[in-house]
Amino acid sequence: MAKRKVFSLSNDDVLSPYDEMLENTAVLSWNTSYTAFSFAFYLNHLYGLNLQRRDDITLSTMKETIICSVFSCNDGVNHQSFFLIENGMTAMQKVQKMSYFDKTLLIQGPDAFEIADGIYNDMLRPHSNAVDIIGMQREEMRLDFVNTGIVETVKFDFSDHNNPTSSLIKPGIPASSKQKKFHEFQKEYIQGILVEIDDLIEEE
């Protein structure tokens, strides 16, 4: 009788589809003092989203088990999906590299990177004068959102698997070895999230 072959699934086999998914996933991360519900509220009202609470996900990273809150919504008209992930204080205390950001927004679909650019720029630009009442109300909410509880906003780009980049490094300046390791950690963190929200992505 021929010996039965046993096949195992390697880490690369598991993560390969999610590497491809990263090519079309825009990533924004924040250091904030907001609760997840408050943060989702602002994103919903400022950007016309409908982020809703989902089941928590569990990540295994740095030999630690991390529980994250998840909010998500789907724009069926524009074929876009949004996933807001929150690291709790316990996770940030367990893993030093996770202590930099408590909120992460993943955007998938057409124009994902353009949408991320718009949100990122909103976090940085000073007060601007609106010409109508609705515009004035939005600008007042944007300033309140930015100035009340946001410490830092960072934009990541993992579309080039071998060269992850972020707004932490100015264009044209090579990343240091420490920065490369940090980017690689963040990439693995996002991959872990994509693995855990796979069913939710399918639903969206």
GROMACS .gro file of N, CA and C in nm, residues 28-198:
model
  513
   28LEU      N    1  -0.515   5.363   0.788
   28LEU     CA    2  -0.491   5.481   0.871
   28LEU      C    3  -0.487   5.436   1.017
   29SER      N    4  -0.392   5.489   1.092
   29SER     CA    5  -0.382   5.456   1.235
   29SER      C    6  -0.377   5.583   1.317
   30TRP      N    7  -0.434   5.576   1.437
   30TRP     CA    8  -0.441   5.692   1.524
   30TRP      C    9  -0.398   5.657   1.667
   31ASN      N   10  -0.342   5.756   1.732
   31ASN     CA   11  -0.325   5.756   1.877
   31ASN      C   12  -0.428   5.853   1.930
   32THR      N   13  -0.525   5.803   2.007
   32THR     CA   14  -0.637   5.887   2.050
   32THR      C   15  -0.668   5.866   2.199
   33SER      N   16  -0.757   5.950   2.246
   33SER     CA   17  -0.813   5.932   2.380
   33SER      C   18  -0.962   5.901   2.371
   34TYR      N   19  -1.009   5.865   2.251
   34TYR     CA   20  -1.150   5.836   2.230
   34TYR      C   21  -1.185   5.690   2.261
   35THR      N   22  -1.309   5.669   2.302
   35THR     CA   23  -1.362   5.533   2.305
   35THR      C   24  -1.388   5.492   2.160
   36ALA      N   25  -1.401   5.363   2.137
   36ALA     CA   26  -1.427   5.315   2.002
   36ALA      C   27  -1.561   5.368   1.951
   37PHE      N   28  -1.662   5.373   2.037
   37PHE     CA   29  -1.794   5.420   1.996
   37PHE      C   30  -1.790   5.568   1.955
   38SER      N   31  -1.719   5.650   2.033
   38SER     CA   32  -1.709   5.792   2.000
   38SER      C   33  -1.635   5.814   1.869
   39PHE      N   34  -1.529   5.738   1.851
   39PHE     CA   35  -1.449   5.751   1.730
   39PHE      C   36  -1.531   5.712   1.607
   40ALA      N   37  -1.604   5.601   1.618
   40ALA     CA   38  -1.690   5.556   1.508
   40ALA      C   39  -1.799   5.659   1.480
   41PHE      N   40  -1.852   5.721   1.584
   41PHE     CA   41  -1.955   5.825   1.569
   41PHE      C   42  -1.903   5.939   1.482
   42TYR      N   43  -1.784   5.987   1.512
   42TYR     CA   44  -1.727   6.097   1.434
   42TYR      C   45  -1.702   6.056   1.289
   43LEU      N   46  -1.644   5.939   1.268
   43LEU     CA   47  -1.618   5.893   1.131
   43LEU      C   48  -1.748   5.881   1.053
   44ASN      N   49  -1.851   5.829   1.118
   44ASN     CA   50  -1.981   5.813   1.051
   44ASN      C   51  -2.036   5.948   1.005
   45HIS      N   52  -2.032   6.046   1.093
   45HIS     CA   53  -2.093   6.175   1.062
   45HIS      C   54  -2.008   6.259   0.968
   46LEU      N   55  -1.878   6.249   0.979
   46LEU     CA   56  -1.791   6.331   0.895
   46LEU      C   57  -1.776   6.275   0.754
   47TYR      N   58  -1.782   6.141   0.740
   47TYR     CA   59  -1.751   6.079   0.611
   47TYR      C   60  -1.865   5.995   0.555
   48GLY      N   61  -1.984   6.013   0.612
   48GLY     CA   62  -2.101   5.945   0.557
   48GLY      C   63  -2.095   5.794   0.567
   49LEU      N   64  -2.032   5.744   0.674
   49LEU     CA   65  -2.020   5.600   0.693
   49LEU      C   66  -2.133   5.549   0.782
   50ASN      N   67  -2.138   5.419   0.797
   50ASN     CA   68  -2.238   5.357   0.885
   50ASN      C   69  -2.170   5.246   0.966
   51LEU      N   70  -2.057   5.279   1.028
   51LEU     CA   71  -1.982   5.181   1.106
   51LEU      C   72  -2.067   5.129   1.221
   52GLN      N   73  -2.076   4.997   1.231
   52GLN     CA   74  -2.154   4.933   1.336
   52GLN      C   75  -2.069   4.831   1.410
   53ARG      N   76  -2.102   4.812   1.536
   53ARG     CA   77  -2.025   4.721   1.622
   53ARG      C   78  -2.041   4.577   1.576
   54ARG      N   79  -1.928   4.505   1.569
   54ARG     CA   80  -1.927   4.364   1.535
   54ARG      C   81  -1.866   4.286   1.651
   55ASP      N   82  -1.855   4.155   1.635
   55ASP     CA   83  -1.792   4.073   1.738
   55ASP      C   84  -1.643   4.106   1.748
   56ASP      N   85  -1.590   4.095   1.869
   56ASP     CA   86  -1.447   4.114   1.890
   56ASP      C   87  -1.367   4.009   1.814
   57ILE      N   88  -1.242   4.043   1.780
   57ILE     CA   89  -1.152   3.946   1.719
   57ILE      C   90  -1.034   3.924   1.813
   58THR      N   91  -0.970   3.811   1.801
   58THR     CA   92  -0.854   3.777   1.884
   58THR      C   93  -0.733   3.759   1.795
   59LEU      N   94  -0.626   3.832   1.825
   59LEU     CA   95  -0.502   3.823   1.749
   59LEU      C   96  -0.395   3.760   1.836
   60SER      N   97  -0.309   3.680   1.774
   60SER     CA   98  -0.194   3.625   1.844
   60SER      C   99  -0.069   3.690   1.786
   61THR      N  100  -0.004   3.773   1.863
   61THR     CA  101   0.114   3.843   1.815
   61THR      C  102   0.214   3.857   1.928
   62MET      N  103   0.340   3.847   1.897
   62MET     CA  104   0.446   3.861   1.997
   62MET      C  105   0.423   3.768   2.115
   63LYS      N  106   0.366   3.649   2.086
   63LYS     CA  107   0.336   3.548   2.187
   63LYS      C  108   0.231   3.595   2.288
   64GLU      N  109   0.159   3.699   2.252
   64GLU     CA  110   0.053   3.749   2.338
   64GLU      C  111  -0.081   3.737   2.266
   65THR      N  112  -0.187   3.715   2.342
   65THR     CA  113  -0.321   3.711   2.285
   65THR      C  114  -0.385   3.848   2.303
   66ILE      N  115  -0.425   3.907   2.192
   66ILE     CA  116  -0.478   4.042   2.192
   66ILE      C  117  -0.623   4.040   2.146
   67ILE      N  118  -0.710   4.105   2.220
   67ILE     CA  119  -0.851   4.116   2.183
   67ILE      C  120  -0.877   4.257   2.130
   68CYS      N  121  -0.938   4.265   2.012
   68CYS     CA  122  -0.964   4.394   1.948
   68CYS      C  123  -1.113   4.410   1.920
   69SER      N  124  -1.162   4.533   1.936
   69SER     CA  125  -1.299   4.565   1.898
   69SER      C  126  -1.306   4.593   1.749
   70VAL      N  127  -1.419   4.561   1.689
   70VAL     CA  128  -1.436   4.578   1.544
   70VAL      C  129  -1.567   4.651   1.515
   71PHE      N  130  -1.558   4.752   1.427
   71PHE     CA  131  -1.674   4.817   1.369
   71PHE      C  132  -1.658   4.808   1.217
   72SER      N  133  -1.765   4.790   1.144
   72SER     CA  134  -1.751   4.782   0.999
   72SER      C  135  -1.877   4.831   0.930
   73CYS      N  136  -1.861   4.863   0.801
   73CYS     CA  137  -1.976   4.897   0.718
   73CYS      C  138  -1.937   4.877   0.572
   74ASN      N  139  -2.039   4.867   0.489
   74ASN     CA  140  -2.019   4.844   0.347
   74ASN      C  141  -2.096   4.947   0.267
   75ASP      N  142  -2.028   5.005   0.167
   75ASP     CA  143  -2.092   5.096   0.073
   75ASP      C  144  -2.118   5.017  -0.055
   76GLY      N  145  -2.240   4.963  -0.068
   76GLY     CA  146  -2.272   4.878  -0.181
   76GLY      C  147  -2.273   4.953  -0.313
   77VAL      N  148  -2.302   5.081  -0.310
   77VAL     CA  149  -2.307   5.161  -0.432
   77VAL      C  150  -2.168   5.178  -0.491
   78ASN      N  151  -2.072   5.211  -0.405
   78ASN     CA  152  -1.935   5.235  -0.451
   78ASN      C  153  -1.844   5.114  -0.434
   79HIS      N  154  -1.901   5.003  -0.382
   79HIS     CA  155  -1.827   4.878  -0.364
   79HIS      C  156  -1.704   4.897  -0.273
   80GLN      N  157  -1.728   4.968  -0.162
   80GLN     CA  158  -1.621   4.995  -0.067
   80GLN      C  159  -1.658   4.940   0.071
   81SER      N  160  -1.557   4.894   0.145
   81SER     CA  161  -1.578   4.843   0.280
   81SER      C  162  -1.483   4.914   0.376
   82PHE      N  163  -1.532   4.937   0.498
   82PHE     CA  164  -1.456   5.008   0.600
   82PHE      C  165  -1.456   4.925   0.728
   83PHE      N  166  -1.338   4.910   0.788
   83PHE     CA  167  -1.324   4.832   0.911
   83PHE      C  168  -1.245   4.915   1.012
   84LEU      N  169  -1.308   4.945   1.124
   84LEU     CA  170  -1.242   5.018   1.232
   84LEU      C  171  -1.204   4.919   1.341
   85ILE      N  172  -1.077   4.914   1.375
   85ILE     CA  173  -1.026   4.821   1.475
   85ILE      C  174  -0.971   4.901   1.592
   86GLU      N  175  -1.006   4.859   1.715
   86GLU     CA  176  -0.951   4.924   1.834
   86GLU      C  177  -0.871   4.825   1.918
   87ASN      N  178  -0.748   4.865   1.951
   87ASN     CA  179  -0.669   4.791   2.050
   87ASN      C  180  -0.707   4.842   2.188
   88GLY      N  181  -0.739   4.753   2.278
   88GLY     CA  182  -0.768   4.795   2.414
   88GLY      C  183  -0.640   4.830   2.490
   89MET      N  184  -0.655   4.890   2.606
   89MET     CA  185  -0.540   4.929   2.686
   89MET      C  186  -0.456   4.809   2.726
   90THR      N  187  -0.519   4.695   2.750
   90THR     CA  188  -0.444   4.574   2.786
   90THR      C  189  -0.349   4.534   2.676
   91ALA      N  190  -0.398   4.538   2.551
   91ALA     CA  191  -0.313   4.502   2.437
   91ALA      C  192  -0.196   4.597   2.424
   92MET      N  193  -0.222   4.725   2.442
   92MET     CA  194  -0.117   4.825   2.428
   92MET      C  195  -0.011   4.811   2.537
   93GLN      N  196  -0.053   4.762   2.654
   93GLN     CA  197   0.042   4.742   2.762
   93GLN      C  198   0.122   4.614   2.744
   94LYS      N  199   0.062   4.513   2.682
   94LYS     CA  200   0.129   4.385   2.663
   94LYS      C  201   0.240   4.392   2.559
   95VAL      N  202   0.213   4.462   2.447
   95VAL     CA  203   0.306   4.464   2.334
   95VAL      C  204   0.346   4.609   2.307
   96GLN      N  205   0.471   4.640   2.327
   96GLN     CA  206   0.519   4.778   2.316
   96GLN      C  207   0.490   4.838   2.178
   97LYS      N  208   0.511   4.759   2.072
   97LYS     CA  209   0.491   4.812   1.937
   97LYS      C  210   0.345   4.842   1.908
   98MET      N  211   0.254   4.790   1.992
   98MET     CA  212   0.113   4.819   1.973
   98MET      C  213   0.070   4.940   2.054
   99SER      N  214   0.161   4.997   2.131
   99SER     CA  215   0.126   5.108   2.218
   99SER      C  216   0.119   5.241   2.144
  100TYR      N  217   0.164   5.243   2.019
  100TYR     CA  218   0.165   5.369   1.944
  100TYR      C  219   0.027   5.409   1.895
  101PHE      N  220  -0.056   5.312   1.859
  101PHE     CA  221  -0.187   5.341   1.801
  101PHE      C  222  -0.296   5.257   1.869
  102ASP      N  223  -0.410   5.320   1.893
  102ASP     CA  224  -0.522   5.246   1.951
  102ASP      C  225  -0.636   5.227   1.851
  103LYS      N  226  -0.636   5.303   1.742
  103LYS     CA  227  -0.741   5.290   1.640
  103LYS      C  228  -0.677   5.269   1.503
  104THR      N  229  -0.734   5.180   1.423
  104THR     CA  230  -0.689   5.156   1.286
  104THR      C  231  -0.811   5.144   1.196
  105LEU      N  232  -0.806   5.214   1.084
  105LEU     CA  233  -0.914   5.208   0.986
  105LEU      C  234  -0.861   5.145   0.857
  106LEU      N  235  -0.926   5.036   0.814
  106LEU     CA  236  -0.893   4.972   0.688
  106LEU      C  237  -1.001   5.008   0.586
  107ILE      N  238  -0.958   5.050   0.468
  107ILE     CA  239  -1.051   5.087   0.361
  107ILE      C  240  -1.020   5.000   0.240
  108GLN      N  241  -1.122   4.934   0.187
  108GLN     CA  242  -1.103   4.845   0.073
  108GLN      C  243  -1.200   4.885  -0.039
  109GLY      N  244  -1.155   4.863  -0.161
  109GLY     CA  245  -1.240   4.891  -0.276
  109GLY      C  246  -1.184   5.003  -0.361
  110PRO      N  247  -1.259   5.041  -0.467
  110PRO     CA  248  -1.214   5.148  -0.556
  110PRO      C  249  -1.187   5.278  -0.480
  111ASP      N  250  -1.081   5.346  -0.515
  111ASP     CA  251  -1.045   5.477  -0.458
  111ASP      C  252  -1.014   5.469  -0.308
  112ALA      N  253  -0.980   5.351  -0.258
  112ALA     CA  254  -0.953   5.337  -0.114
  112ALA      C  255  -0.840   5.430  -0.069
  113PHE      N  256  -0.734   5.438  -0.147
  113PHE     CA  257  -0.620   5.520  -0.107
  113PHE      C  258  -0.652   5.669  -0.117
  114GLU      N  259  -0.735   5.707  -0.213
  114GLU     CA  260  -0.777   5.847  -0.225
  114GLU      C  261  -0.864   5.886  -0.106
  115ILE      N  262  -0.953   5.796  -0.063
  115ILE     CA  263  -1.036   5.823   0.054
  115ILE      C  264  -0.949   5.839   0.178
  116ALA      N  265  -0.852   5.748   0.194
  116ALA     CA  266  -0.760   5.756   0.309
  116ALA      C  267  -0.683   5.887   0.307
  117ASP      N  268  -0.639   5.930   0.188
  117ASP     CA  269  -0.567   6.058   0.177
  117ASP      C  270  -0.655   6.173   0.223
  118GLY      N  271  -0.783   6.170   0.184
  118GLY     CA  272  -0.875   6.276   0.223
  118GLY      C  273  -0.894   6.283   0.374
  119ILE      N  274  -0.912   6.167   0.437
  119ILE     CA  275  -0.929   6.163   0.583
  119ILE      C  276  -0.800   6.208   0.652
  120TYR      N  277  -0.687   6.158   0.603
  120TYR     CA  278  -0.558   6.195   0.661
  120TYR      C  279  -0.536   6.346   0.652
  121ASN      N  280  -0.565   6.404   0.538
  121ASN     CA  281  -0.547   6.549   0.521
  121ASN      C  282  -0.642   6.628   0.611
  122ASP      N  283  -0.762   6.573   0.634
  122ASP     CA  284  -0.856   6.637   0.726
  122ASP      C  285  -0.800   6.645   0.868
  123MET      N  286  -0.720   6.545   0.905
  123MET     CA  287  -0.663   6.542   1.039
  123MET      C  288  -0.555   6.648   1.058
  124LEU      N  289  -0.499   6.697   0.948
  124LEU     CA  290  -0.384   6.786   0.956
  124LEU      C  291  -0.416   6.931   0.922
  125ARG      N  292  -0.516   6.954   0.840
  125ARG     CA  293  -0.536   7.091   0.792
  125ARG      C  294  -0.596   7.181   0.900
  126PRO      N  295  -0.560   7.309   0.897
  126PRO     CA  296  -0.612   7.405   0.995
  126PRO      C  297  -0.757   7.440   0.965
  127HIS      N  298  -0.810   7.531   1.042
  127HIS     CA  299  -0.949   7.574   1.023
  127HIS      C  300  -0.967   7.632   0.884
  128SER      N  301  -1.079   7.598   0.822
  128SER     CA  302  -1.113   7.656   0.691
  128SER      C  303  -1.254   7.712   0.697
  129ASN      N  304  -1.277   7.818   0.623
  129ASN     CA  305  -1.408   7.884   0.624
  129ASN      C  306  -1.504   7.815   0.527
  130ALA      N  307  -1.619   7.777   0.579
  130ALA     CA  308  -1.722   7.714   0.496
  130ALA      C  309  -1.817   7.821   0.442
  131VAL      N  310  -1.880   7.791   0.330
  131VAL     CA  311  -1.966   7.891   0.265
  131VAL      C  312  -2.114   7.870   0.294
  132ASP      N  313  -2.149   7.757   0.358
  132ASP     CA  314  -2.290   7.733   0.389
  132ASP      C  315  -2.302   7.673   0.530
  133ILE      N  316  -2.425   7.664   0.578
  133ILE     CA  317  -2.448   7.619   0.715
  133ILE      C  318  -2.403   7.475   0.735
  134ILE      N  319  -2.434   7.387   0.638
  134ILE     CA  320  -2.394   7.246   0.650
  134ILE      C  321  -2.242   7.236   0.653
  135GLY      N  322  -2.176   7.311   0.567
  135GLY     CA  323  -2.030   7.311   0.566
  135GLY      C  324  -1.972   7.363   0.696
  136MET      N  325  -2.035   7.466   0.753
  136MET     CA  326  -1.989   7.523   0.881
  136MET      C  327  -2.004   7.421   0.993
  137GLN      N  328  -2.116   7.348   0.993
  137GLN     CA  329  -2.140   7.247   1.096
  137GLN      C  330  -2.039   7.133   1.085
  138ARG      N  331  -2.009   7.091   0.961
  138ARG     CA  332  -1.911   6.983   0.943
  138ARG      C  333  -1.773   7.029   0.987
  139GLU      N  334  -1.737   7.153   0.952
  139GLU     CA  335  -1.605   7.203   0.990
  139GLU      C  336  -1.592   7.213   1.141
  140GLU      N  337  -1.700   7.254   1.208
  140GLU     CA  338  -1.698   7.262   1.354
  140GLU      C  339  -1.680   7.123   1.415
  141MET      N  340  -1.749   7.021   1.357
  141MET     CA  341  -1.734   6.885   1.407
  141MET      C  342  -1.595   6.830   1.379
  142ARG      N  343  -1.542   6.859   1.260
  142ARG     CA  344  -1.407   6.811   1.225
  142ARG      C  345  -1.304   6.866   1.323
  143LEU      N  346  -1.311   6.995   1.351
  143LEU     CA  347  -1.216   7.056   1.443
  143LEU      C  348  -1.230   6.999   1.584
  144ASP      N  349  -1.355   6.976   1.625
  144ASP     CA  350  -1.378   6.917   1.757
  144ASP      C  351  -1.319   6.777   1.763
  145PHE      N  352  -1.340   6.699   1.657
  145PHE     CA  353  -1.286   6.563   1.648
  145PHE      C  354  -1.134   6.563   1.655
  146VAL      N  355  -1.072   6.648   1.577
  146VAL     CA  356  -0.925   6.651   1.569
  146VAL      C  357  -0.862   6.705   1.698
  147ASN      N  358  -0.919   6.811   1.750
  147ASN     CA  359  -0.854   6.881   1.861
  147ASN      C  360  -0.886   6.825   1.999
  148THR      N  361  -0.996   6.751   2.010
  148THR     CA  362  -1.037   6.703   2.142
  148THR      C  363  -0.969   6.574   2.183
  149GLY      N  364  -0.949   6.481   2.087
  149GLY     CA  365  -0.899   6.351   2.132
  149GLY      C  366  -0.800   6.281   2.041
  150ILE      N  367  -0.749   6.349   1.937
  150ILE     CA  368  -0.652   6.285   1.848
  150ILE      C  369  -0.512   6.339   1.878
  151VAL      N  370  -0.422   6.246   1.907
  151VAL     CA  371  -0.284   6.282   1.936
  151VAL      C  372  -0.199   6.276   1.809
  152GLU      N  373  -0.217   6.170   1.731
  152GLU     CA  374  -0.137   6.153   1.610
  152GLU      C  375  -0.215   6.070   1.508
  153THR      N  376  -0.196   6.102   1.381
  153THR     CA  377  -0.255   6.026   1.271
  153THR      C  378  -0.144   5.983   1.176
  154VAL      N  379  -0.144   5.856   1.138
  154VAL     CA  380  -0.041   5.803   1.048
  154VAL      C  381  -0.107   5.725   0.935
  155LYS      N  382  -0.056   5.745   0.815
  155LYS     CA  383  -0.105   5.674   0.697
  155LYS      C  384  -0.001   5.570   0.656
  156PHE      N  385  -0.045   5.445   0.640
  156PHE     CA  386   0.044   5.336   0.598
  156PHE      C  387   0.010   5.291   0.457
  157ASP      N  388   0.112   5.245   0.385
  157ASP     CA  389   0.092   5.189   0.252
  157ASP      C  390   0.168   5.057   0.245
  158PHE      N  391   0.092   4.947   0.239
  158PHE     CA  392   0.152   4.814   0.234
  158PHE      C  393   0.134   4.750   0.096
  159SER      N  394   0.104   4.831  -0.006
  159SER     CA  395   0.079   4.776  -0.139
  159SER      C  396   0.205   4.715  -0.200
  160ASP      N  397   0.323   4.766  -0.163
  160ASP     CA  398   0.450   4.705  -0.204
  160ASP      C  399   0.495   4.615  -0.090
  161HIS      N  400   0.481   4.484  -0.105
  161HIS     CA  401   0.507   4.391   0.004
  161HIS      C  402   0.648   4.404   0.059
  162ASN      N  403   0.743   4.438  -0.027
  162ASN     CA  404   0.883   4.442   0.015
  162ASN      C  405   0.926   4.578   0.066
  163ASN      N  406   0.838   4.677   0.053
  163ASN     CA  407   0.877   4.811   0.094
  163ASN      C  408   0.758   4.887   0.153
  164PRO      N  409   0.709   4.845   0.271
  164PRO     CA  410   0.600   4.917   0.335
  164PRO      C  411   0.644   5.060   0.368
  165THR      N  412   0.555   5.155   0.350
  165THR     CA  413   0.588   5.294   0.378
  165THR      C  414   0.480   5.356   0.466
  166SER      N  415   0.508   5.475   0.517
  166SER     CA  416   0.410   5.546   0.598
  166SER      C  417   0.441   5.694   0.596
  167SER      N  418   0.346   5.772   0.648
  167SER     CA  419   0.365   5.917   0.657
  167SER      C  420   0.464   5.953   0.766
  168LEU      N  421   0.511   5.854   0.843
  168LEU     CA  422   0.613   5.880   0.944
  168LEU      C  423   0.747   5.918   0.882
  169ILE      N  424   0.767   5.876   0.757
  169ILE     CA  425   0.893   5.902   0.688
  169ILE      C  426   0.868   5.994   0.570
  170LYS      N  427   0.944   6.101   0.561
  170LYS     CA  428   0.928   6.195   0.451
  170LYS      C  429   0.968   6.129   0.319
  171PRO      N  430   0.896   6.161   0.211
  171PRO     CA  431   0.929   6.103   0.079
  171PRO      C  432   1.074   6.131   0.041
  172GLY      N  433   1.139   6.030  -0.016
  172GLY     CA  434   1.275   6.046  -0.061
  172GLY      C  435   1.381   6.017   0.043
  173ILE      N  436   1.337   5.996   0.168
  173ILE     CA  437   1.432   5.966   0.275
  173ILE      C  438   1.425   5.815   0.305
  174PRO      N  439   1.536   5.743   0.291
  174PRO     CA  440   1.535   5.599   0.317
  174PRO      C  441   1.497   5.567   0.461
  175ALA      N  442   1.422   5.460   0.479
  175ALA     CA  443   1.383   5.419   0.615
  175ALA      C  444   1.503   5.357   0.686
  176SER      N  445   1.515   5.385   0.815
  176SER     CA  446   1.620   5.323   0.895
  176SER      C  447   1.582   5.179   0.924
  177SER      N  448   1.676   5.100   0.973
  177SER     CA  449   1.646   4.960   1.006
  177SER      C  450   1.537   4.952   1.113
  178LYS      N  451   1.539   5.044   1.209
  178LYS     CA  452   1.436   5.046   1.314
  178LYS      C  453   1.299   5.076   1.254
  179GLN      N  454   1.295   5.170   1.161
  179GLN     CA  455   1.168   5.205   1.097
  179GLN      C  456   1.116   5.090   1.010
  180LYS      N  457   1.208   5.022   0.942
  180LYS     CA  458   1.168   4.907   0.861
  180LYS      C  459   1.106   4.797   0.946
  181LYS      N  460   1.166   4.772   1.062
  181LYS     CA  461   1.111   4.670   1.153
  181LYS      C  462   0.974   4.711   1.204
  182PHE      N  463   0.958   4.841   1.232
  182PHE     CA  464   0.829   4.891   1.279
  182PHE      C  465   0.723   4.875   1.171
  183HIS      N  466   0.758   4.909   1.047
  183HIS     CA  467   0.664   4.893   0.935
  183HIS      C  468   0.629   4.747   0.915
  184GLU      N  469   0.727   4.660   0.928
  184GLU     CA  470   0.703   4.517   0.911
  184GLU      C  471   0.609   4.464   1.019
  185PHE      N  472   0.627   4.512   1.141
  185PHE     CA  473   0.536   4.472   1.250
  185PHE      C  474   0.394   4.518   1.219
  186GLN      N  475   0.380   4.643   1.176
  186GLN     CA  476   0.247   4.695   1.144
  186GLN      C  477   0.183   4.617   1.030
  187LYS      N  478   0.264   4.578   0.931
  187LYS     CA  479   0.212   4.498   0.820
  187LYS      C  480   0.160   4.364   0.871
  188GLU      N  481   0.237   4.298   0.958
  188GLU     CA  482   0.196   4.170   1.013
  188GLU      C  483   0.070   4.185   1.098
  189TYR      N  484   0.061   4.297   1.168
  189TYR     CA  485  -0.058   4.325   1.249
  189TYR      C  486  -0.182   4.337   1.160
  190ILE      N  487  -0.169   4.410   1.048
  190ILE     CA  488  -0.282   4.425   0.956
  190ILE      C  489  -0.317   4.292   0.891
  191GLN      N  490  -0.214   4.213   0.856
  191GLN     CA  491  -0.240   4.079   0.802
  191GLN      C  492  -0.320   3.996   0.901
  192GLY      N  493  -0.282   4.002   1.028
  192GLY     CA  494  -0.354   3.928   1.132
  192GLY      C  495  -0.499   3.971   1.141
  193ILE      N  496  -0.523   4.101   1.129
  193ILE     CA  497  -0.660   4.152   1.130
  193ILE      C  498  -0.739   4.097   1.012
  194LEU      N  499  -0.679   4.102   0.893
  194LEU     CA  500  -0.748   4.054   0.773
  194LEU      C  501  -0.784   3.907   0.784
  195VAL      N  502  -0.694   3.828   0.845
  195VAL     CA  503  -0.724   3.686   0.866
  195VAL      C  504  -0.846   3.671   0.956
  196GLU      N  505  -0.850   3.749   1.064
  196GLU     CA  506  -0.956   3.733   1.164
  196GLU      C  507  -1.091   3.791   1.119
  197ILE      N  508  -1.090   3.888   1.027
  197ILE     CA  509  -1.217   3.944   0.981
  197ILE      C  510  -1.257   3.888   0.845
  198ASP      N  511  -1.196   3.777   0.808
  198ASP     CA  512  -1.222   3.717   0.677
  198ASP      C  513  -1.371   3.693   0.654
   0.00000   0.00000   0.00000
